[in-house]
Amino acid sequence: MQTNQLLLLFCTVLLLLGLVAFFVGRAKAARVRASGAAMYAQPDQYAWFAVLSTAGPAVLVGALGSLLLLLLGAEIPPMYLLAASLVVAAAGLAVGVAQVKPHFHARQAIERVIRWVLTGAAMISIFTTFGILFSIISEALRFFQMHSFWEFITGTTWNPGASFLAAAGRGDGSSAQFGSVPLFAGTFMITAIALLVAVPVGLLSAIYMSEYAPQRVRTIAKPVLEVLAGIPTVVYGFFAAITVAPIIVNIAGFFGLDASYNNAVAPGIVMGIMIIPFISSLSDDVINSVPDSMRQGSLALGMTKGETIRDVVVPAALPGIISAALLGMSRALGETMIVVMAAGMRPNLTANPLEDMTTVTVRIVASLTGDQEFESAETLSAFALGLVLFVVTLTLNLVSVLMIRRFREKYRVNNL
């Protein structure tokens, strides 16, 4: 049988065993209660404990077996794994029904199982993060064995072409240059332009919708604004390359400036438009969560509505607003398609946003596609770029957390 057929059979049989466990466990609990015995839980809780006893161990056995098959390459016939899981499920059914006793705390047992499930979910996310980091570090170290780490983080020229020739046996790769400064400079410049567009527009729109807009306008404006978040990034890329970039060139020409059709301003503006819904929606929710008593107290002291928003509402909601801005920044740092279509792919270290440049994510995609050998320095440089970008974003997040914590403490002290 094929794997999908075995999975369907496993789910079907497990569902039937779960139904049997539920009804048998509830019926037994009802009989025990009808006999006059004092029970520590409701019949349905005993029934759900029987279901968890049936399904939980079976799913755990199936998951462990699948993990051994996929990651460790263990030779376990799928049919044997299916049979073992179902046998464990049947044994769990018997144990779960047998535990239907007057003095058994079924509710506490269910809560313990739920607590373990939640802990397991949290651990999966943590281990996934460490797994991603380990995979990046292991390949990045191979790159840094070929090229200097110091040259990588301080070099101002990115020219990996010679590494491709070396991998093909037509050179030694000594002339390849992997200076990442132009890539990170382009990344931060485009991200900064996006934030300059998104943060003011998103914050002001959130203030309008939460403090000034009538309910009728709010019910229409907010969903329309959030539609922007569902537009594919390739559509934004078309818009940036075909519409916004020519406008930037014409405006620069009007002021006597020379602008390239591939420039940093166009993708920055369009990327800012793309992340406006994230900042606006989250900021709106945070502003609405500020207690009305603070607004009413401010107005009672004689402050105008504008002063109340500026001096009371926005400071109270500022930690959430900063978090919304950081989410938008993370979205902008990881964007690729808009940059490829509107800013180009040339690593260019310049302070002029009217010139073409590229970002780290674009070079990562370019390094991992094409006909390059995986052992080449150009391909491995993608992991080095990913590692440095991970460290940079982690540092920014830590700094922002410290800023939010300090602001909260300051605001709490000032309001005592």
Coordinates of C-alpha atoms in Angstrom, one line a residue:
M1 CA 0.0 0.0 0.0
Q2 CA 1.1 3.5 -0.7
T3 CA 2.0 5.9 2.1
N4 CA -1.0 8.1 1.7
Q5 CA -3.3 5.1 1.8
L6 CA -1.7 3.8 5.0
L7 CA -2.1 7.3 6.5
L8 CA -5.8 7.4 5.6
L9 CA -6.3 3.9 7.0
F10 CA -4.5 4.9 10.2
C11 CA -6.6 8.0 10.7
T12 CA -9.8 6.1 9.9
V13 CA -9.1 3.3 12.4
L14 CA -7.9 5.7 15.0
L15 CA -11.1 7.8 14.6
L16 CA -13.2 4.6 15.1
L17 CA -11.2 3.6 18.2
G18 CA -11.6 7.1 19.6
L19 CA -15.4 7.0 19.1
V20 CA -15.5 3.6 20.8
A21 CA -13.4 4.9 23.7
F22 CA -15.6 7.9 24.1
F23 CA -18.9 6.1 24.2
V24 CA -17.7 3.1 26.2
G25 CA -15.9 5.4 28.8
R26 CA -19.0 7.6 29.1
A27 CA -21.3 4.7 29.5
K28 CA -19.2 3.1 32.2
A29 CA -18.9 6.4 34.0
A30 CA -22.7 6.8 33.9
R31 CA -23.2 3.3 35.3
V32 CA -20.7 4.0 38.1
R33 CA -22.5 7.2 39.0
A34 CA -25.9 5.6 38.8
S35 CA -24.8 3.1 41.4
G36 CA -24.5 5.9 43.9
A37 CA -20.7 6.2 44.0
A38 CA -19.2 9.7 44.4
M39 CA -17.1 10.5 41.4
Y40 CA -14.4 13.2 41.1
A41 CA -15.3 14.1 37.5
Q42 CA -18.2 14.2 35.0
P43 CA -18.9 11.2 32.7
D44 CA -17.8 13.3 29.6
Q45 CA -14.5 14.0 31.2
Y46 CA -13.9 10.3 31.8
A47 CA -14.9 9.7 28.2
W48 CA -12.4 12.3 26.9
F49 CA -9.7 10.8 29.0
A50 CA -10.3 7.4 27.4
V51 CA -10.1 9.1 24.0
L52 CA -6.7 10.7 24.9
S53 CA -5.5 7.4 26.2
T54 CA -6.4 5.8 22.9
A55 CA -5.2 8.5 20.4
G56 CA -2.2 10.0 22.2
P57 CA 0.1 7.0 22.5
A58 CA -0.8 5.9 18.9
V59 CA 0.0 9.3 17.4
L60 CA 3.2 9.5 19.4
V61 CA 4.4 6.1 18.2
G62 CA 3.5 7.0 14.6
A63 CA 5.3 10.3 14.9
L64 CA 8.5 8.7 16.3
G65 CA 8.5 6.0 13.7
S66 CA 8.0 8.6 10.9
L67 CA 10.9 10.6 12.4
L68 CA 13.1 7.6 12.4
L69 CA 12.2 6.9 8.8
L70 CA 12.6 10.4 7.4
L71 CA 15.5 11.8 9.4
L72 CA 17.6 8.8 10.5
G73 CA 16.9 6.5 7.5
A74 CA 15.7 3.6 9.7
E75 CA 14.4 0.7 7.7
I76 CA 11.0 0.2 9.3
P77 CA 8.3 -1.2 7.0
P78 CA 5.3 1.2 7.0
M79 CA 2.9 -1.6 7.5
Y80 CA 4.7 -2.6 10.7
L81 CA 4.6 0.9 11.9
L82 CA 0.9 1.1 11.2
A83 CA 0.2 -2.1 13.0
A84 CA 2.3 -1.1 16.1
S85 CA 0.4 2.3 16.3
L86 CA -3.0 0.6 16.2
V87 CA -1.9 -2.0 18.8
V88 CA -0.8 0.8 21.1
A89 CA -4.1 2.6 20.4
A90 CA -6.1 -0.6 21.4
A91 CA -4.0 -1.0 24.5
G92 CA -4.6 2.7 25.4
L93 CA -8.3 2.2 24.9
A94 CA -8.3 -0.6 27.4
V95 CA -6.3 1.3 29.9
G96 CA -8.4 4.4 29.5
V97 CA -11.7 2.6 30.0
A98 CA -10.2 0.7 33.0
Q99 CA -9.3 4.0 34.7
V100 CA -13.0 5.0 34.9
K101 CA -13.2 4.7 38.7
P102 CA -14.9 6.8 41.3
H103 CA -11.6 8.0 42.9
F104 CA -9.8 8.8 39.6
H105 CA -9.3 12.5 38.9
A106 CA -10.1 12.5 35.1
R107 CA -10.2 16.2 34.9
Q108 CA -6.8 16.7 36.4
A109 CA -5.4 14.0 34.1
I110 CA -6.8 15.7 31.1
E111 CA -5.3 19.1 32.2
R112 CA -1.9 17.4 32.7
V113 CA -2.1 16.0 29.1
I114 CA -3.1 19.4 27.7
R115 CA -0.2 21.0 29.7
W116 CA 2.2 18.5 28.2
V117 CA 0.8 19.1 24.7
L118 CA 1.2 22.9 25.1
T119 CA 4.7 22.4 26.4
G120 CA 5.5 20.1 23.5
A121 CA 4.2 22.7 21.0
A122 CA 6.4 25.4 22.6
M123 CA 9.4 23.1 22.5
I124 CA 8.8 22.3 18.8
S125 CA 9.0 26.0 18.0
I126 CA 12.2 26.3 20.1
F127 CA 13.9 23.3 18.6
T128 CA 12.8 24.4 15.1
T129 CA 14.6 27.7 15.6
F130 CA 17.7 26.0 16.9
G131 CA 17.5 23.5 13.9
I132 CA 17.4 26.4 11.4
L133 CA 20.2 28.2 13.2
F134 CA 22.3 25.0 13.2
S135 CA 21.8 24.3 9.5
I136 CA 22.8 27.9 8.7
I137 CA 25.9 27.9 11.0
S138 CA 27.1 24.5 9.7
E139 CA 27.2 25.7 6.1
A140 CA 28.4 29.2 6.9
L141 CA 31.4 27.8 8.7
R142 CA 32.3 25.9 5.5
F143 CA 32.2 29.3 3.7
F144 CA 34.4 31.0 6.3
Q145 CA 37.0 28.2 5.9
M146 CA 37.3 29.4 2.2
H147 CA 37.1 33.2 2.8
S148 CA 38.0 35.5 5.7
F149 CA 35.1 36.4 8.0
W150 CA 36.6 39.8 8.6
E151 CA 36.8 40.4 4.8
F152 CA 33.2 39.2 4.5
I153 CA 31.7 41.7 7.1
T154 CA 33.9 44.7 6.2
G155 CA 34.6 44.2 2.4
T156 CA 33.0 46.7 0.1
T157 CA 33.0 44.7 -3.1
W158 CA 30.8 41.7 -3.9
N159 CA 32.2 39.9 -6.9
P160 CA 31.8 36.1 -6.5
G161 CA 32.2 35.3 -10.2
A162 CA 35.7 33.8 -9.8
S163 CA 34.4 31.2 -7.3
F164 CA 32.1 29.8 -10.0
L165 CA 35.1 29.3 -12.3
A166 CA 37.1 27.7 -9.6
A167 CA 34.2 25.2 -8.9
A168 CA 34.2 24.4 -12.6
G169 CA 38.0 23.8 -12.6
R170 CA 39.0 26.9 -14.6
G171 CA 40.5 29.0 -11.9
D172 CA 41.6 29.1 -8.3
G173 CA 38.9 31.5 -7.0
S174 CA 41.5 33.7 -5.4
S175 CA 40.1 36.8 -7.2
A176 CA 36.6 36.3 -5.8
Q177 CA 35.4 39.0 -3.5
F178 CA 32.7 38.5 -0.9
G179 CA 32.4 41.9 0.8
S180 CA 28.8 42.0 2.2
V181 CA 28.8 45.7 3.1
P182 CA 27.0 46.8 -0.2
L183 CA 24.3 44.2 0.3
F184 CA 23.5 45.2 3.9
A185 CA 23.7 48.9 2.9
G186 CA 21.2 48.3 0.2
T187 CA 19.0 46.3 2.5
F188 CA 18.9 48.9 5.3
M189 CA 18.4 51.8 2.8
I190 CA 15.4 50.2 1.2
T191 CA 14.0 49.1 4.5
A192 CA 14.5 52.6 5.9
I193 CA 12.6 54.2 3.0
A194 CA 9.8 51.6 3.5
L195 CA 9.6 52.5 7.2
L196 CA 9.6 56.2 6.4
V197 CA 6.5 55.6 4.3
A198 CA 4.7 53.0 6.3
V199 CA 5.1 54.2 9.9
P200 CA 3.7 57.7 9.6
V201 CA 0.9 56.6 7.2
G202 CA 0.1 53.5 9.2
L203 CA 0.1 55.2 12.6
L204 CA -1.9 58.2 11.4
S205 CA -4.5 56.0 9.7
A206 CA -4.7 53.9 12.9
I207 CA -5.3 57.1 15.0
Y208 CA -8.0 58.3 12.6
M209 CA -9.8 55.0 12.6
S210 CA -9.7 54.5 16.3
E211 CA -10.3 58.1 17.5
Y212 CA -12.0 60.1 14.8
A213 CA -13.7 57.8 12.2
P214 CA -17.4 57.1 12.5
Q215 CA -18.3 53.5 12.9
R216 CA -19.7 53.4 9.4
V217 CA -16.4 54.6 7.9
R218 CA -14.4 52.3 10.1
T219 CA -16.3 49.2 9.0
I220 CA -15.5 50.0 5.4
A221 CA -12.0 51.6 5.6
K222 CA -10.3 49.0 7.8
P223 CA -11.1 46.0 5.6
V224 CA -10.2 47.9 2.5
L225 CA -6.9 48.9 4.0
E226 CA -6.2 45.3 5.1
V227 CA -6.7 44.1 1.5
L228 CA -3.3 45.5 0.7
A229 CA -1.8 42.7 2.9
G230 CA -3.2 40.1 0.6
I231 CA -1.8 41.4 -2.7
P232 CA 1.0 39.1 -4.0
T233 CA 4.4 40.7 -3.8
V234 CA 5.0 40.1 -7.5
V235 CA 2.1 42.5 -8.2
Y236 CA 3.8 45.1 -6.0
G237 CA 7.0 44.5 -8.0
F238 CA 5.2 45.2 -11.3
F239 CA 3.7 48.3 -9.8
A240 CA 7.1 49.5 -8.5
A241 CA 8.9 48.8 -11.8
I242 CA 6.3 50.0 -14.3
T243 CA 4.6 52.8 -12.5
V244 CA 6.6 54.2 -9.5
A245 CA 10.1 53.9 -10.9
P246 CA 9.3 56.1 -14.0
I247 CA 7.6 58.6 -11.8
I248 CA 10.7 58.8 -9.6
V249 CA 12.9 59.3 -12.7
N250 CA 10.7 62.1 -13.9
I251 CA 10.6 63.8 -10.6
A252 CA 14.4 63.6 -10.2
G253 CA 14.8 65.0 -13.8
F254 CA 12.5 67.9 -12.9
F255 CA 14.9 68.8 -10.1
G256 CA 18.0 68.3 -12.3
L257 CA 19.0 64.9 -10.8
D258 CA 20.0 61.8 -12.6
A259 CA 18.0 58.8 -11.5
S260 CA 18.2 55.2 -12.7
Y261 CA 15.0 53.3 -13.6
N262 CA 16.4 50.7 -11.1
N263 CA 16.6 52.7 -7.9
A264 CA 16.1 52.2 -4.2
V265 CA 13.3 54.8 -3.8
A266 CA 10.7 53.0 -5.9
P267 CA 10.9 49.6 -4.1
G268 CA 11.2 51.4 -0.8
I269 CA 8.0 53.3 -1.4
V270 CA 6.1 50.3 -2.7
M271 CA 7.4 48.1 0.1
G272 CA 6.2 50.8 2.6
I273 CA 2.7 50.6 1.0
M274 CA 2.8 46.9 1.3
I275 CA 3.5 46.9 5.1
I276 CA 1.1 49.8 5.9
P277 CA -1.7 47.2 6.8
F278 CA 0.5 45.5 9.3
I279 CA 1.4 48.6 11.1
S280 CA -2.0 50.2 10.8
S281 CA -4.0 47.2 11.9
L282 CA -1.8 46.3 14.9
S283 CA -1.5 50.0 16.0
D284 CA -5.3 50.4 15.7
D285 CA -5.8 47.3 18.0
V286 CA -3.3 48.7 20.5
I287 CA -4.8 52.2 20.6
N288 CA -8.3 50.7 21.0
S289 CA -7.0 48.7 24.0
V290 CA -6.0 51.9 25.9
P291 CA -8.7 52.3 28.7
D292 CA -11.3 55.0 28.1
S293 CA -10.8 56.2 31.6
M294 CA -7.4 57.6 30.6
R295 CA -9.1 59.6 27.8
Q296 CA -11.9 60.8 30.0
G297 CA -9.5 61.8 32.7
S298 CA -7.4 63.8 30.3
L299 CA -10.5 65.6 28.8
A300 CA -11.8 66.3 32.3
L301 CA -8.5 68.1 33.1
G302 CA -9.1 70.5 30.2
M303 CA -6.9 68.9 27.5
T304 CA -8.2 68.9 23.9
K305 CA -8.8 65.7 22.0
G306 CA -5.7 66.2 20.0
E307 CA -3.6 66.8 23.1
T308 CA -5.1 63.7 24.7
I309 CA -4.1 61.6 21.8
R310 CA -0.6 63.1 21.6
D311 CA 0.2 63.1 25.4
V312 CA -1.9 60.2 26.8
V313 CA -3.2 57.7 24.2
V314 CA -0.1 57.4 22.0
P315 CA 2.4 57.2 24.9
A316 CA 0.2 54.5 26.5
A317 CA 0.1 52.5 23.2
L318 CA 3.7 53.2 22.2
P319 CA 5.1 49.7 23.1
G320 CA 2.5 48.1 20.9
I321 CA 3.2 50.7 18.1
I322 CA 6.9 49.9 18.3
S323 CA 6.1 46.2 18.0
A324 CA 4.0 46.9 15.0
A325 CA 6.8 48.9 13.4
L326 CA 9.3 46.1 14.1
L327 CA 6.9 43.5 12.5
G328 CA 6.7 45.7 9.4
M329 CA 10.5 46.1 9.4
S330 CA 10.9 42.3 9.6
R331 CA 8.6 42.0 6.6
A332 CA 10.6 44.5 4.7
L333 CA 13.9 43.0 5.5
G334 CA 12.8 39.6 4.0
E335 CA 11.2 41.0 0.9
T336 CA 12.8 39.9 -2.4
M337 CA 10.5 40.1 -5.4
I338 CA 10.0 43.9 -5.3
V339 CA 13.7 44.5 -5.0
V340 CA 14.5 42.3 -7.9
M341 CA 12.0 43.9 -10.2
A342 CA 12.5 47.5 -9.2
A343 CA 16.0 47.9 -7.6
G344 CA 18.0 45.4 -9.6
M345 CA 20.6 42.8 -8.6
R346 CA 23.8 44.8 -8.7
P347 CA 25.6 45.1 -5.4
N348 CA 26.3 48.8 -5.3
L349 CA 27.7 50.6 -2.2
T350 CA 26.3 54.1 -2.5
A351 CA 24.5 56.7 -0.4
N352 CA 22.4 57.8 -3.4
P353 CA 18.9 56.2 -3.3
L354 CA 18.4 57.1 -6.9
E355 CA 20.9 54.5 -8.1
D356 CA 20.4 50.8 -8.4
M357 CA 21.3 48.4 -5.6
T358 CA 20.3 45.1 -4.2
T359 CA 19.6 43.4 -0.8
V360 CA 20.8 40.4 1.1
T361 CA 17.8 38.3 0.4
V362 CA 18.1 38.9 -3.3
R363 CA 21.7 37.7 -3.3
I364 CA 20.7 34.6 -1.2
V365 CA 18.2 33.7 -3.9
A366 CA 20.7 34.3 -6.7
S367 CA 23.4 32.3 -4.9
L368 CA 21.1 29.2 -4.4
T369 CA 19.7 29.2 -8.0
G370 CA 21.3 28.5 -11.3
D371 CA 24.0 26.0 -12.2
Q372 CA 26.5 26.6 -9.4
E373 CA 28.0 23.7 -7.5
F374 CA 26.7 23.4 -4.0
E375 CA 30.3 23.2 -2.8
S376 CA 31.3 26.5 -4.4
A377 CA 32.0 29.5 -2.3
E378 CA 29.2 31.5 -4.1
T379 CA 26.6 29.0 -3.1
L380 CA 27.9 28.7 0.5
S381 CA 27.9 32.5 0.8
A382 CA 24.1 32.4 0.9
F383 CA 24.4 30.7 4.3
A384 CA 26.9 33.3 5.5
L385 CA 24.6 36.1 4.5
G386 CA 21.7 34.4 6.1
L387 CA 23.7 34.0 9.4
V388 CA 24.7 37.6 9.5
L389 CA 21.2 38.7 8.7
F390 CA 19.9 36.5 11.5
V391 CA 22.3 38.1 13.9
V392 CA 21.4 41.6 12.8
T393 CA 17.6 41.0 13.1
L394 CA 18.1 39.3 16.5
T395 CA 20.1 42.3 17.7
L396 CA 17.5 44.7 16.5
N397 CA 14.8 42.7 18.3
L398 CA 16.8 42.7 21.5
V399 CA 17.3 46.4 21.3
S400 CA 13.6 47.0 20.7
V401 CA 12.6 44.8 23.6
L402 CA 14.9 46.8 25.9
M403 CA 13.5 50.1 24.6
I404 CA 10.0 48.9 25.1
R405 CA 10.7 47.7 28.6
R406 CA 12.5 51.0 29.6
F407 CA 9.6 53.0 28.2
R408 CA 7.1 51.0 30.1
E409 CA 9.0 51.5 33.3
K410 CA 9.3 55.2 32.7
Y411 CA 5.6 55.6 31.8
R412 CA 4.7 53.6 34.9
V413 CA 6.8 55.8 37.2
N414 CA 5.5 59.0 35.6
N415 CA 1.9 57.9 36.3
L416 CA 2.4 56.9 39.9

